[in-house]
Amino acid sequence: MGEIAEIMIRSGLDTTMREIYDRKPVTDPHVMVMAVGDAECDSAPLQVTQFEADIRLAEQLKELWIEGGGGGNGGESYHLPWYFAAMKTSIDCFEKHEKKGYLFTIGDEPILPGIAKENLRRVFNSGTETDLSSAELLAMALRSYEVFHVVLTNVGHASMDLKSVLQTWEPLLGERVIHCDNHEKVAEVIVSTIQVMEGVDKTTVTKSWSGSTAVTVANAVKSLTRKSAGSTGKGV
């Protein structure tokens, strides 16, 4: 995922920001980017920028280190952003207007089942008295964020064994596991997902793109509804 992560961070973010401002699925958007790895074996399993609404974010992205580590433990710590979002952020849309923010994780690997308290303290220099499961970490994030995961089905682990990846994700997020069949179109898929969640018809969203992008977006949002992750019957 190292090279692909570089593509998404260095170029995909520009598309995400530009399309959010052009399409206006939400007002006054501020974006934070996190680089996620493996809390069990990586040196820098979570790196985070500030929330920004302008070019200052690009400068912070230059400081992110794409470690490219990981180990043979069958997954990645995609739940680290959930804990960070729940415990380390405060967003005006929720605090002032009770409207949740949007939190997307992206990858090709299964999600690890949880995090040991020792690793939680190592990553955050704080934590809990007990280990936390992925379901518990998700529940924390869902208090103030709409949570999604984009599975890159055309690369890496998912391209070889999609079933094993989905077996870890679908019990947590249900239909909010978004399938993306082209890793170069992640930005368009994310923006389209937000549009659908904000009430734009899926056909309208799909037709707003052209060529292969429209096909990728149509496949990504086809099963999406505006239900919360907790109401899927598969969730927390």
Short mmCIF file of N, CA, C and O in Angstrom, two decimals, residues 76-80 82 111-115 131-141 168-169 172 236:
data_model
loop_
_atom_site.label_atom_id
_atom_site.label_comp_id
_atom_site.label_asym_id
_atom_site.label_seq_id
_atom_site.Cartn_x
_atom_site.Cartn_y
_atom_site.Cartn_z
N GLU A 76 -4.45 -4.57 9.56
CA GLU A 76 -3.90 -3.27 9.91
C GLU A 76 -4.79 -2.62 10.98
O GLU A 76 -5.93 -3.04 11.20
N SER A 77 -4.24 -1.58 11.62
CA SER A 77 -4.95 -0.94 12.74
C SER A 77 -5.82 0.23 12.26
O SER A 77 -5.66 1.37 12.67
N TYR A 78 -6.76 -0.10 11.38
CA TYR A 78 -7.64 0.94 10.85
C TYR A 78 -8.52 1.57 11.93
O TYR A 78 -9.14 2.61 11.69
N HIS A 79 -8.58 0.95 13.09
CA HIS A 79 -9.40 1.51 14.18
C HIS A 79 -8.70 2.65 14.92
O HIS A 79 -9.33 3.33 15.72
N LEU A 80 -7.41 2.87 14.66
CA LEU A 80 -6.71 3.98 15.34
C LEU A 80 -7.35 5.34 15.04
O LEU A 80 -7.50 6.15 15.96
N TRP A 82 -10.42 5.89 14.57
CA TRP A 82 -11.67 5.94 15.33
C TRP A 82 -11.41 6.44 16.74
O TRP A 82 -12.13 7.29 17.25
N ILE A 111 -9.25 -5.55 8.96
CA ILE A 111 -9.04 -4.74 10.16
C ILE A 111 -8.72 -5.68 11.31
O ILE A 111 -9.34 -6.73 11.47
N LEU A 112 -7.73 -5.32 12.11
CA LEU A 112 -7.41 -6.13 13.29
C LEU A 112 -8.57 -6.10 14.27
O LEU A 112 -9.33 -5.13 14.33
N PRO A 113 -8.74 -7.15 15.06
CA PRO A 113 -9.92 -7.25 15.93
C PRO A 113 -9.97 -6.25 17.08
O PRO A 113 -11.01 -6.06 17.69
N GLY A 114 -8.86 -5.61 17.37
CA GLY A 114 -8.84 -4.64 18.46
C GLY A 114 -7.42 -4.17 18.72
O GLY A 114 -6.52 -4.40 17.91
N ILE A 115 -7.25 -3.52 19.86
CA ILE A 115 -5.93 -3.03 20.23
C ILE A 115 -5.67 -3.29 21.70
O ILE A 115 -6.55 -3.09 22.56
N ASP A 131 -7.99 -3.75 27.20
CA ASP A 131 -7.92 -3.81 25.75
C ASP A 131 -9.25 -3.34 25.17
O ASP A 131 -10.30 -3.47 25.81
N LEU A 132 -9.23 -2.83 23.95
CA LEU A 132 -10.46 -2.38 23.29
C LEU A 132 -10.65 -3.13 21.99
O LEU A 132 -9.71 -3.29 21.20
N SER A 133 -11.86 -3.61 21.75
CA SER A 133 -12.17 -4.27 20.48
C SER A 133 -12.44 -3.23 19.40
O SER A 133 -12.72 -2.06 19.70
N SER A 134 -12.40 -3.65 18.15
CA SER A 134 -12.73 -2.75 17.05
C SER A 134 -14.17 -2.25 17.17
O SER A 134 -14.46 -1.10 16.86
N ALA A 135 -15.07 -3.12 17.62
CA ALA A 135 -16.46 -2.71 17.79
C ALA A 135 -16.59 -1.60 18.84
O ALA A 135 -17.36 -0.65 18.66
N GLU A 136 -15.83 -1.71 19.91
CA GLU A 136 -15.87 -0.67 20.95
C GLU A 136 -15.28 0.64 20.44
O GLU A 136 -15.81 1.73 20.72
N LEU A 137 -14.20 0.55 19.68
CA LEU A 137 -13.58 1.75 19.12
C LEU A 137 -14.50 2.42 18.10
O LEU A 137 -14.60 3.64 18.05
N LEU A 138 -15.18 1.61 17.30
CA LEU A 138 -16.13 2.16 16.35
C LEU A 138 -17.27 2.88 17.06
O LEU A 138 -17.68 3.97 16.66
N ALA A 139 -17.79 2.27 18.12
CA ALA A 139 -18.88 2.89 18.87
C ALA A 139 -18.48 4.27 19.40
O ALA A 139 -19.29 5.20 19.42
N MET A 140 -17.23 4.40 19.81
CA MET A 140 -16.74 5.69 20.29
C MET A 140 -16.78 6.73 19.17
O MET A 140 -17.22 7.87 19.36
N ALA A 141 -16.30 6.35 17.99
CA ALA A 141 -16.26 7.30 16.87
C ALA A 141 -17.64 7.67 16.37
O ALA A 141 -17.89 8.81 15.96
N THR A 168 -14.00 -9.26 7.97
CA THR A 168 -13.66 -8.47 9.15
C THR A 168 -14.38 -7.13 9.18
O THR A 168 -14.60 -6.57 10.25
N TRP A 169 -14.74 -6.61 8.00
CA TRP A 169 -15.32 -5.27 7.92
C TRP A 169 -16.84 -5.25 7.97
O TRP A 169 -17.45 -4.40 8.64
N LEU A 172 -18.88 -5.03 11.18
CA LEU A 172 -18.75 -3.74 11.86
C LEU A 172 -19.57 -2.65 11.18
O LEU A 172 -20.34 -1.94 11.83
N VAL A 236 -22.41 -2.11 15.72
CA VAL A 236 -21.93 -2.08 17.09
C VAL A 236 -23.01 -2.52 18.07
O VAL A 236 -24.17 -2.18 17.91
#
